[in-house]
Amino acid sequence: MSLSQSEAVESGVSAPEEARGGLARDALRRLRRSPSAIVGAVLVTLFVLVAIFAPLLAPYSPTEQDLSQIRPGVFPGPSAEHLLGLDQLGRDELSRLIYGARYSLVIGIVSVTIGASIGILFGLIAGAFGGWVDGLIMRLTDIMLAVPGLLLAIGIAALLGRSLTSVMIAIGVVNIPIFARLLRGSMLAQRESDYALAATALGVKRWRIVLLHVFPNSLAPVIVQATLALATAIIDAAGLAFLGLGSPDPSIPEWGRMLAETNAFLANAPLLALWPGLAIVLSVLGFYLLGEALREALDPKLRR
Amino acid sequence: MHNMRRQSFPRRGGVALVLAGLLVGVAACGGSDDGGGSGGEASEGGDTLVFGTSADPVSLDGAYVSDGESLRAIRQMFETLVTTEAGGTEIVPALAEEWESDEAGTAWTFSLREGVTFHDGTDFNAEAVCFNFDRWYNFTGVQQSPSVSYYYNTVFTGFAANEDPEQGESLYSSCEATDENTAVINLTSPSASFLSGLALASFSIASPQALEEFGADDVSGSGEEPSFDGEYGRTQAVGTGPYQLEAFEPNNRLVMTRYDDYWGDAAKIETVIFRPIADGPARRLALESGEIQGYDLVAPADFEALEAAGFQLLERPAFNVGYIGFNTAQPPLDNPMIRQAIAHAINREAAVSALYPEGSEVATQFMPPALFGYSEDVPTYEYDLEKAKQLIAQSGVRNPTINFFYPTNVSRPYMPNPEANFQAFQADLQAAGFTVNPTSAPWNPDYLDAVQTGGAGIYLLGWTGDFGDPDNFIGTFFRTPQEAWGPLDPAIYEDLETARAESDEDARTALYEEANNKIMEFLPGLPYVHTSPRIAFAEGISGYEPSPVSIEEFAKVSID
Amino acid sequence: MLKFVVRRVLLLVPILLGLSILVFLFVRALPGGPETALLGENATPERIAQVREAYGLDRPVQEQYFSYMERTVQLDFGTSIQTRRAVTEEIKQRFPATVELAVTAMLFAITVGIPLGFVAARRYGSWIDNLSTAGSLLGIAVPVFVLAFLLKYVFAIKLGWLPSQGREDPRVFTEHPTGFFVLDGLLTGNPSASWDALKHLILPAVALGTIPLAFLTRITRAAVLEVGNEDYVRTAEAKGMTRAVVTRRHILRNAMLPIATVIGLQTGLLLSGAVLTETVFAFGGIGSFMAQAVFTRDFPVIQGGILFLAVVFVLVNLLVDISYGVLDPRVRTR
């Protein structure tokens, strides 16, 4: 990301609303009206519900194999007993897909949490203290952002070794500078705002201003970014799985991995590639639509 | 996606379109597959054949290689003194027309073919033969490492000046060019397998002039990471074979053209190109779209589709074994009951029928049925989950945990999809009550290194035979103590040594049969499959003769 | 203007320096030490000893850092474990392929995306608008390798219209003076080779370029809409300026800023997407090389490749920054 772009991001963030209740109510109203927000919310809710209630929803165990029905390159397609057919080791595809939602959800949430919490901490420190602390943290984020996201994740995950944890840490680290800049920019913009200056003039302690006023008002863009980051996390996790990074146990029904495995028999059973691919696309779409809708809803500049 | 600028953006109907688009996409690409293009077209003109390989050759200098792709290329451009008969394992003449040994079995006289020239025009003669043998014998430093000169180490064991104190005495002693076309090779002790070893591509005779001029002996680095600094083996490779090296562009192609002064039948096709395509499905695609006219290591999943589309699938006779190795030094594998429990727990029939092509056999021992010394009386271990559980209970091991190591980034004829095999076996083991710890590593060098140094618990591995001798299978595995297997019953080591040295054929056969029985009794691992790999060709390509030891010549191939 | 450029270039130095330090520290901070990073968990003691010696890992940290910096400045990234050649050599050999692919992908994204976004904005609410929205949403949500598979399956397998992999047909023999195959064909007077190279470029470039395409469409549309609603544009239209002039003089010029931003950003996505796309199409550039390195745990290549691509990314964004100076006079004075 270019340096000027970061400045643009900072200046693009607006001054806070005095009555936060007004913003929230407004936001909700706008969300309810926007069709994409609804679609996004529906997809996300579906995704989360499937992930949480997987054991209840899945007709079979995701790891139970039935080799008797399998020949090389010949896997039974959709049938009455197995709605999406069997995979290359005789496991029920539908159940694997359902359980796979769990892995995607966990990877997404954990990595974004890591990235957001550390990022927010840095951003807070930078925004609160200013000066050389701010400069140092900004240089650090510049460096981290110099490496394109997926590449950084690949490098980190490859060096940390094959495990789900490495993937989560890798994607989390990629998110750190983004959240740091976001929060810092938000806070900087507000430090100059009227109410903050007024509070300082009145003698309110600095830390009170920061923690009790500036910080909460910076949360809106963070929420938006977190939602978008979830979407990116799912895509990146799939990409990393494609490259063989992730759990060393190949029987785990992670969508990206399921997709990567189908490469070997794409020409024989393209449907098996379709299901995890579709699942990924739909969940990514859901978070993305929701995130974009939230961004609009929470942006006071659009209140016309 | 991270720093999108805000924008105003109504989405009336936009999302509905998205979903509609998805559905259309689903309908378009879902459904059955009809096998792709027609039965392949032969290349226009019939004078170029492009063959899909799985990787670039590591080097074109036979002395330094043991990987299949290097050997495949070397086979087309080089020849050895003797070779195996096409499609079989018997020794027949190549650059040597006749040979005989003296009474002691230590002096072998080879009568060489006359009128043979190297690709650079120099003459092939006894001097050239001795130059090559002496060159190998006099390897120094990194060249002596078994990971560099693998086959020399296997057949001849030692060098003129062994740098490793553990290294044995060289079987080779010297070579004399008694006249222009007669070379005598002197050994330090009689050997029965020396001759079949000479058929290996690593003992190809290269042009002495080229070897010297292009720095064939410039090797630096270490045994693990050798660096071949000379031009020879990369941009230069000069032999006597029907094809000569035209160009080697790593990662792109290896181009060979017909050598017009070849002593035998000229190659039928003018230009043969090896195109490395690492991804199996991509090779199939390339064949179907006509970019290549043939490829090796066809995935079992593709057999039916390719045949239905009119391609030829040639079968290479089964000469391999796929097995699960046990590191008997690592508990609980040191306990024979645990090993037997594993053998009974794994449903080999189901795995083989699900993951391997028609015609593959479940293995009962560590060598294929075609080889002499195969025993019909080995102890077999039926698939019996109850028995497995009983054995575990009897073994006294509580909560048996197994470290199961499998390779990634590899596909072998005996193991087309290691991950699939792993998952099938893991499920079986878990059903019997084992706890399985999965670990994986990329095949080369991490996985192989780790297995060879005893870093694995149980692991997936296999072997394709190099020449038609049981010693090449069970001798390679079990004749000497190796960390990969842990300590075995000492009787096994002794028996295999004795069998190797035995010169009477019938006695040898009996000894090897007995050895196989002992091995399967001890159970250092569980062999599970012998397969016949397939090579695919487009319609109209003929003359390719698959060989169990992969000695296959493109010179005989023609395009109609 | 010059001062602006120089300032921007100078800012590069601490970034690159910082990057190299970060990489150095990260590798050494790993559990199991840098030897594990270089060799993986299952390395034999001999290999570990060799690596320790080769990389001087038993010397004090400052010494290590200096020799590391020495080597990095000389562009010595070590030797690839797989191919046993210098990493720098391998990168140099493969870089043109990735550049050709990335440039073609970006050109595709620009030539389709910007006009599409523009038209969508001008015909706000029409079917073109909705179609472009739908398309760009798909472009963002579909992972690049899924798209690559899809394209390969449909156009190379089922329809057979385009080649499925590689950069050129193996039976084509031409010289490659520049390493950019399309260009080389023209330079050596062999236009059919250029055409062959182009055919091999189409599918991967479309797959790779779809994401920038999606973003460019959206941002162009948004920027054009926003600018179009600005007072000065409406004034111009009210004054009677023809549409074309208004478009050229006001709308496009002002919309270029965010568009340039996105192009800079998207280069990063292109570079990382190239890793996946090149693998699916066996394209032989740095991307597929890095993917192979990940599969085979070839850490010197992974490290060197990432550093190299990061530098490229930073440089491209530098160019974007400088282009701001050209596009927006306000920026120059800051």
Coordinates of N, CA, C and O in Angstrom, one line a residue, chain B residues 421-544:
Chain B
N421 N -3.9 -43.1 0.7 CA -3.5 -44.3 1.4 C -3.4 -44.0 2.9 O -3.9 -44.8 3.7
F422 N -2.8 -42.9 3.2 CA -2.7 -42.6 4.6 C -4.0 -42.6 5.3 O -4.2 -43.1 6.4
Q423 N -5.0 -41.9 4.7 CA -6.3 -41.7 5.3 C -7.0 -43.1 5.5 O -7.6 -43.3 6.5
A424 N -6.9 -43.9 4.4 CA -7.5 -45.2 4.5 C -6.9 -46.0 5.7 O -7.7 -46.6 6.5
F425 N -5.6 -46.0 5.8 CA -5.0 -46.8 6.8 C -5.2 -46.2 8.2 O -5.4 -47.0 9.2
Q426 N -5.2 -44.9 8.3 CA -5.4 -44.3 9.5 C -6.8 -44.7 10.1 O -6.9 -45.0 11.3
A427 N -7.8 -44.7 9.2 CA -9.1 -45.0 9.7 C -9.1 -46.5 10.2 O -9.7 -46.8 11.3
D428 N -8.4 -47.4 9.5 CA -8.4 -48.8 9.9 C -7.7 -48.9 11.3 O -8.2 -49.6 12.2
L429 N -6.6 -48.2 11.5 CA -5.9 -48.3 12.7 C -6.7 -47.7 13.9 O -6.7 -48.3 15.0
Q430 N -7.4 -46.6 13.6 CA -8.2 -46.1 14.7 C -9.3 -47.0 15.1 O -9.7 -47.1 16.2
A431 N -9.9 -47.7 14.0 CA -11.0 -48.6 14.3 C -10.5 -49.7 15.3 O -11.3 -50.3 16.0
A432 N -9.2 -50.1 15.2 CA -8.7 -51.2 16.0 C -8.3 -50.7 17.4 O -8.0 -51.5 18.2
G433 N -8.3 -49.4 17.6 CA -8.0 -48.9 18.9 C -6.7 -48.2 19.0 O -6.3 -47.8 20.1
F434 N -6.0 -48.0 17.9 CA -4.7 -47.3 18.0 C -5.0 -45.8 17.9 O -6.0 -45.3 17.3
T435 N -4.2 -45.0 18.6 CA -4.2 -43.6 18.4 C -3.1 -43.2 17.4 O -2.0 -43.7 17.5
V436 N -3.5 -42.4 16.4 CA -2.6 -42.2 15.3 C -2.1 -40.7 15.4 O -3.0 -39.8 15.4
N437 N -0.8 -40.5 15.3 CA -0.3 -39.1 15.2 C 0.2 -38.9 13.8 O 1.2 -39.5 13.4
P438 N -0.5 -38.1 13.0 CA 0.0 -37.9 11.6 C 1.1 -36.9 11.5 O 1.1 -35.9 12.2
T439 N 2.1 -37.2 10.7 CA 3.1 -36.2 10.4 C 3.4 -36.4 8.9 O 3.3 -37.5 8.4
S440 N 3.7 -35.3 8.3 CA 4.0 -35.4 6.9 C 5.2 -34.5 6.5 O 5.6 -33.6 7.3
A441 N 5.8 -34.8 5.4 CA 6.9 -33.9 5.0 C 7.0 -34.1 3.5 O 6.6 -35.1 2.9
P442 N 7.6 -33.1 2.8 CA 7.8 -33.3 1.4 C 8.7 -34.4 1.1 O 9.7 -34.6 1.8
W443 N 8.5 -35.1 0.0 CA 9.1 -36.3 -0.3 C 10.6 -36.2 -0.3 O 11.4 -36.9 0.3
N444 N 11.1 -35.2 -1.1 CA 12.6 -35.1 -1.3 C 13.1 -33.7 -0.9 O 12.6 -32.8 -1.5
P445 N 14.0 -33.6 0.0 CA 14.7 -34.6 0.7 C 14.1 -34.9 2.1 O 14.5 -35.9 2.7
D446 N 13.2 -34.1 2.6 CA 12.9 -34.2 4.0 C 12.3 -35.6 4.4 O 12.8 -36.1 5.4
Y447 N 11.3 -36.0 3.6 CA 10.7 -37.3 4.0 C 11.7 -38.4 4.0 O 11.8 -39.2 4.9
L448 N 12.3 -38.6 2.9 CA 13.3 -39.7 2.7 C 14.4 -39.6 3.7 O 14.8 -40.6 4.3
D449 N 14.9 -38.4 3.9 CA 16.0 -38.3 4.9 C 15.5 -38.8 6.3 O 16.1 -39.5 7.0
A450 N 14.3 -38.3 6.7 CA 13.8 -38.6 8.0 C 13.5 -40.1 8.1 O 13.9 -40.7 9.2
V451 N 13.0 -40.7 7.1 CA 12.7 -42.1 7.2 C 14.0 -42.9 7.3 O 14.2 -43.8 8.2
Q452 N 15.0 -42.5 6.5 CA 16.3 -43.2 6.5 C 17.0 -43.1 7.8 O 17.9 -43.9 8.1
T453 N 16.8 -42.0 8.5 CA 17.5 -41.9 9.8 C 16.7 -42.3 11.0 O 17.0 -41.9 12.1
G454 N 15.6 -43.0 10.7 CA 14.9 -43.6 11.8 C 14.0 -42.5 12.5 O 13.6 -42.7 13.7
G455 N 13.6 -41.5 11.8 CA 12.8 -40.5 12.4 C 11.3 -40.8 12.4 O 10.5 -40.1 13.0
A456 N 10.9 -41.8 11.7 CA 9.5 -42.1 11.5 C 9.1 -43.3 12.5 O 9.9 -44.0 12.9
G457 N 7.8 -43.4 12.7 CA 7.2 -44.6 13.4 C 6.9 -45.6 12.4 O 7.6 -46.5 12.1
I458 N 5.6 -45.5 11.8 CA 5.3 -46.2 10.6 C 5.3 -45.3 9.5 O 5.0 -44.1 9.7
Y459 N 5.6 -45.7 8.3 CA 5.7 -44.8 7.2 C 5.3 -45.5 5.9 O 5.4 -46.7 5.8
L460 N 4.9 -44.7 4.9 CA 4.5 -45.2 3.6 C 5.7 -45.1 2.7 O 6.3 -44.1 2.5
L461 N 6.0 -46.2 2.1 CA 7.2 -46.2 1.1 C 7.0 -47.4 0.1 O 6.0 -48.1 0.2
G462 N 7.9 -47.5 -0.8 CA 7.8 -48.6 -1.7 C 9.1 -48.7 -2.5 O 10.0 -48.0 -2.2
W463 N 9.0 -49.5 -3.6 CA 10.3 -49.7 -4.3 C 9.9 -50.3 -5.7 O 9.1 -51.2 -5.8
T464 N 10.5 -49.7 -6.7 CA 10.4 -50.3 -8.0 C 11.8 -50.9 -8.3 O 12.8 -50.3 -8.1
G465 N 11.8 -52.2 -8.7 CA 13.0 -52.9 -8.9 C 13.9 -52.3 -10.0 O 13.4 -51.8 -11.0
D466 N 15.2 -52.3 -9.8 CA 16.1 -51.9 -10.8 C 16.6 -53.0 -11.8 O 16.9 -52.8 -12.9
F467 N 16.7 -54.2 -11.2 CA 17.1 -55.3 -12.0 C 16.5 -56.6 -11.4 O 16.1 -56.6 -10.3
G468 N 16.5 -57.6 -12.2 CA 15.7 -58.8 -11.8 C 16.4 -59.7 -10.8 O 16.6 -60.9 -11.1
D469 N 16.7 -59.2 -9.7 CA 17.3 -60.1 -8.7 C 16.7 -59.8 -7.3 O 16.5 -58.6 -6.9
P470 N 16.3 -60.8 -6.6 CA 15.7 -60.6 -5.2 C 16.5 -59.7 -4.3 O 16.0 -59.0 -3.5
D471 N 17.8 -59.8 -4.5 CA 18.6 -58.9 -3.7 C 18.3 -57.4 -3.9 O 18.5 -56.6 -3.0
N472 N 17.8 -57.1 -5.1 CA 17.5 -55.7 -5.4 C 16.2 -55.3 -4.6 O 16.0 -54.2 -4.3
F473 N 15.4 -56.3 -4.1 CA 14.3 -55.9 -3.3 C 14.6 -56.2 -1.8 O 15.0 -55.2 -1.1
I474 N 14.5 -57.4 -1.4 CA 14.7 -57.7 0.0 C 16.1 -57.5 0.5 O 16.4 -57.2 1.6
G475 N 17.1 -57.6 -0.5 CA 18.5 -57.3 -0.1 C 18.7 -55.9 0.2 O 19.2 -55.5 1.2
T476 N 18.1 -55.0 -0.7 CA 18.2 -53.6 -0.4 C 17.6 -53.2 0.9 O 18.2 -52.4 1.6
F477 N 16.5 -53.8 1.2 CA 15.8 -53.5 2.5 C 16.5 -54.0 3.7 O 16.8 -53.4 4.7
F478 N 16.7 -55.4 3.6 CA 17.0 -56.1 4.9 C 18.4 -56.8 5.0 O 18.6 -57.4 6.0
R479 N 19.3 -56.6 4.0 CA 20.5 -57.3 4.1 C 21.4 -56.7 5.1 O 22.3 -57.3 5.7
T480 N 21.3 -55.4 5.3 CA 22.2 -54.7 6.3 C 21.3 -53.9 7.2 O 20.2 -53.5 6.9
P481 N 21.7 -53.8 8.5 CA 20.9 -53.1 9.5 C 20.7 -51.6 9.0 O 21.7 -51.0 8.6
Q482 N 19.5 -51.2 9.0 CA 19.2 -49.8 8.6 C 18.3 -49.1 9.7 O 17.4 -49.8 10.2
E483 N 18.5 -47.9 9.9 CA 17.7 -47.2 10.9 C 16.3 -47.1 10.5 O 15.4 -47.0 11.3
A484 N 16.0 -47.1 9.2 CA 14.6 -47.0 8.8 C 13.8 -48.2 9.4 O 12.6 -48.0 9.7
W485 N 14.4 -49.4 9.5 CA 13.6 -50.5 10.0 C 13.8 -50.8 11.4 O 13.1 -51.5 12.1
G486 N 14.9 -50.3 12.0 CA 15.3 -50.7 13.3 C 15.9 -52.0 13.3 O 16.2 -52.6 12.3
P487 N 16.2 -52.6 14.5 CA 17.0 -53.9 14.5 C 16.0 -55.0 14.2 O 14.9 -55.1 14.7
L488 N 16.5 -55.9 13.3 CA 15.7 -57.0 12.9 C 16.3 -58.3 13.5 O 17.4 -58.3 14.1
D489 N 15.6 -59.4 13.3 CA 16.1 -60.7 13.7 C 17.4 -60.9 13.0 O 17.5 -60.9 11.7
P490 N 18.5 -61.1 13.7 CA 19.9 -61.2 13.1 C 19.9 -62.3 12.0 O 20.7 -62.2 11.1
A491 N 19.1 -63.4 12.2 CA 19.1 -64.4 11.2 C 18.8 -63.9 9.8 O 19.3 -64.4 8.8
I492 N 18.0 -62.9 9.7 CA 17.6 -62.3 8.4 C 18.8 -61.8 7.7 O 19.0 -62.0 6.5
Y493 N 19.6 -61.0 8.5 CA 20.8 -60.4 7.8 C 21.7 -61.5 7.3 O 22.2 -61.5 6.2
E494 N 21.9 -62.5 8.1 CA 22.8 -63.6 7.7 C 22.3 -64.3 6.5 O 23.0 -64.5 5.5
D495 N 21.0 -64.7 6.5 CA 20.4 -65.4 5.4 C 20.6 -64.7 4.1 O 20.9 -65.2 3.1
L496 N 20.3 -63.4 4.2 CA 20.4 -62.6 2.9 C 21.8 -62.5 2.4 O 22.1 -62.5 1.2
E497 N 22.8 -62.4 3.3 CA 24.2 -62.3 2.9 C 24.5 -63.6 2.2 O 25.1 -63.6 1.1
T498 N 24.2 -64.7 2.8 CA 24.5 -66.0 2.2 C 23.8 -66.1 0.9 O 24.5 -66.6 -0.1
A499 N 22.6 -65.8 0.8 CA 21.9 -65.9 -0.5 C 22.5 -65.1 -1.6 O 22.6 -65.5 -2.7
R500 N 23.0 -63.9 -1.2 CA 23.6 -63.1 -2.2 C 24.8 -63.7 -2.8 O 25.1 -63.6 -4.0
A501 N 25.6 -64.3 -2.0 CA 26.9 -64.9 -2.4 C 26.7 -66.2 -3.1 O 27.6 -66.6 -3.9
E502 N 25.6 -66.9 -2.9 CA 25.4 -68.2 -3.5 C 25.3 -68.2 -5.0 O 24.7 -67.3 -5.6
S503 N 26.1 -69.1 -5.6 CA 26.1 -69.0 -7.1 C 25.2 -70.0 -7.7 O 24.8 -69.8 -8.9
D504 N 24.8 -71.1 -7.0 CA 23.9 -72.0 -7.7 C 22.5 -71.5 -7.7 O 21.9 -71.1 -6.6
E505 N 21.9 -71.4 -8.8 CA 20.6 -70.8 -9.0 C 19.5 -71.4 -8.1 O 18.7 -70.7 -7.5
D506 N 19.4 -72.7 -8.2 CA 18.3 -73.3 -7.4 C 18.5 -73.1 -5.9 O 17.5 -72.8 -5.2
A507 N 19.7 -73.2 -5.5 CA 20.0 -73.0 -4.1 C 19.6 -71.6 -3.7 O 19.0 -71.3 -2.7
R508 N 19.9 -70.7 -4.6 CA 19.6 -69.3 -4.3 C 18.1 -69.1 -4.2 O 17.7 -68.4 -3.2
T509 N 17.4 -69.7 -5.1 CA 15.9 -69.5 -5.0 C 15.4 -70.0 -3.7 O 14.6 -69.3 -3.0
A510 N 15.9 -71.2 -3.3 CA 15.4 -71.7 -2.0 C 15.7 -70.8 -0.9 O 14.9 -70.6 0.0
L511 N 17.0 -70.3 -0.9 CA 17.4 -69.4 0.2 C 16.5 -68.2 0.3 O 16.1 -67.8 1.4
Y512 N 16.2 -67.6 -0.9 CA 15.4 -66.4 -0.9 C 14.0 -66.7 -0.4 O 13.4 -65.9 0.3
E513 N 13.5 -67.8 -0.8 CA 12.1 -68.2 -0.3 C 12.1 -68.3 1.2 O 11.2 -67.7 1.8
E514 N 13.1 -68.9 1.7 CA 13.2 -69.1 3.1 C 13.3 -67.7 3.8 O 12.7 -67.4 4.8
A515 N 14.1 -66.9 3.2 CA 14.3 -65.5 3.7 C 13.0 -64.8 3.8 O 12.6 -64.1 4.8
N516 N 12.2 -64.9 2.7 CA 10.9 -64.2 2.7 C 10.0 -64.7 3.8 O 9.3 -63.9 4.5
N517 N 10.0 -66.0 4.1 CA 9.2 -66.5 5.1 C 9.6 -65.9 6.5 O 8.8 -65.5 7.3
K518 N 10.9 -65.9 6.7 CA 11.4 -65.3 8.0 C 11.0 -63.9 8.1 O 10.7 -63.4 9.2
I519 N 11.2 -63.1 7.0 CA 10.9 -61.7 7.1 C 9.4 -61.5 7.4 O 9.1 -60.7 8.3
M520 N 8.5 -62.2 6.8 CA 7.1 -62.0 7.0 C 6.7 -62.5 8.4 O 5.7 -62.1 9.0
E521 N 7.5 -63.4 9.0 CA 7.3 -63.8 10.3 C 7.6 -62.7 11.3 O 6.9 -62.4 12.2
F522 N 8.8 -62.1 11.1 CA 9.2 -61.0 12.0 C 8.4 -59.8 11.8 O 8.1 -59.1 12.7
L523 N 8.0 -59.5 10.5 CA 7.1 -58.4 10.2 C 7.7 -57.0 10.5 O 7.3 -56.3 11.3
P524 N 8.8 -56.7 9.7 CA 9.4 -55.4 9.9 C 8.6 -54.3 9.2 O 8.9 -53.1 9.3
G525 N 7.5 -54.7 8.5 CA 6.6 -53.8 7.8 C 5.5 -54.5 7.2 O 5.4 -55.8 7.3
L526 N 4.6 -53.8 6.6 CA 3.5 -54.5 6.0 C 3.4 -54.2 4.5 O 3.0 -53.1 4.1
P527 N 3.8 -55.1 3.6 CA 3.7 -54.8 2.2 C 2.2 -54.9 1.8 O 1.5 -55.8 2.4
Y528 N 1.7 -54.1 1.0 CA 0.3 -54.2 0.7 C -0.1 -54.2 -0.8 O -1.2 -54.6 -1.1
V529 N 0.8 -53.9 -1.7 CA 0.4 -53.8 -3.1 C 1.5 -54.1 -4.1 O 2.7 -53.7 -3.8
H530 N 1.2 -54.7 -5.2 CA 2.1 -54.7 -6.4 C 1.2 -54.1 -7.5 O 0.1 -54.6 -7.7
T531 N 1.7 -53.2 -8.2 CA 0.8 -52.6 -9.3 C 1.6 -52.6 -10.6 O 2.8 -52.7 -10.7
S532 N 0.8 -52.6 -11.7 CA 1.4 -52.4 -13.0 C 1.1 -51.0 -13.4 O -0.1 -50.7 -13.8
P533 N 2.1 -50.1 -13.4 CA 1.8 -48.7 -13.8 C 1.5 -48.7 -15.3 O 1.8 -49.6 -16.1
R534 N 0.8 -47.6 -15.7 CA 0.5 -47.5 -17.1 C 1.2 -46.3 -17.7 O 1.4 -45.3 -17.1
I535 N 1.5 -46.4 -19.0 CA 2.0 -45.3 -19.8 C 0.9 -45.0 -20.9 O 0.5 -45.9 -21.5
A536 N 0.6 -43.7 -21.0 CA -0.5 -43.4 -22.0 C 0.2 -42.8 -23.2 O 1.1 -42.1 -23.2
F537 N -0.4 -43.2 -24.4 CA 0.0 -42.6 -25.7 C -1.2 -42.3 -26.5 O -2.3 -42.9 -26.4
A538 N -1.0 -41.3 -27.4 CA -2.1 -40.9 -28.3 C -2.2 -42.0 -29.3 O -1.3 -42.9 -29.5
E539 N -3.4 -42.0 -30.0 CA -3.6 -43.0 -31.0 C -2.5 -42.8 -32.1 O -2.1 -41.7 -32.4
G540 N -2.1 -43.9 -32.7 CA -1.2 -43.8 -33.8 C 0.3 -43.9 -33.4 O 1.2 -43.9 -34.3
I541 N 0.5 -43.9 -32.1 CA 1.9 -44.1 -31.7 C 2.2 -45.5 -31.4 O 1.4 -46.2 -30.7
S542 N 3.2 -46.1 -32.0 CA 3.4 -47.6 -31.7 C 4.9 -47.8 -31.6 O 5.7 -47.0 -31.9
G543 N 5.2 -49.0 -31.0 CA 6.6 -49.4 -30.9 C 7.2 -49.3 -29.5 O 8.3 -49.7 -29.3
Y544 N 6.4 -48.7 -28.6 CA 7.0 -48.5 -27.3 C 6.8 -49.7 -26.5 O 5.8 -50.3 -26.4

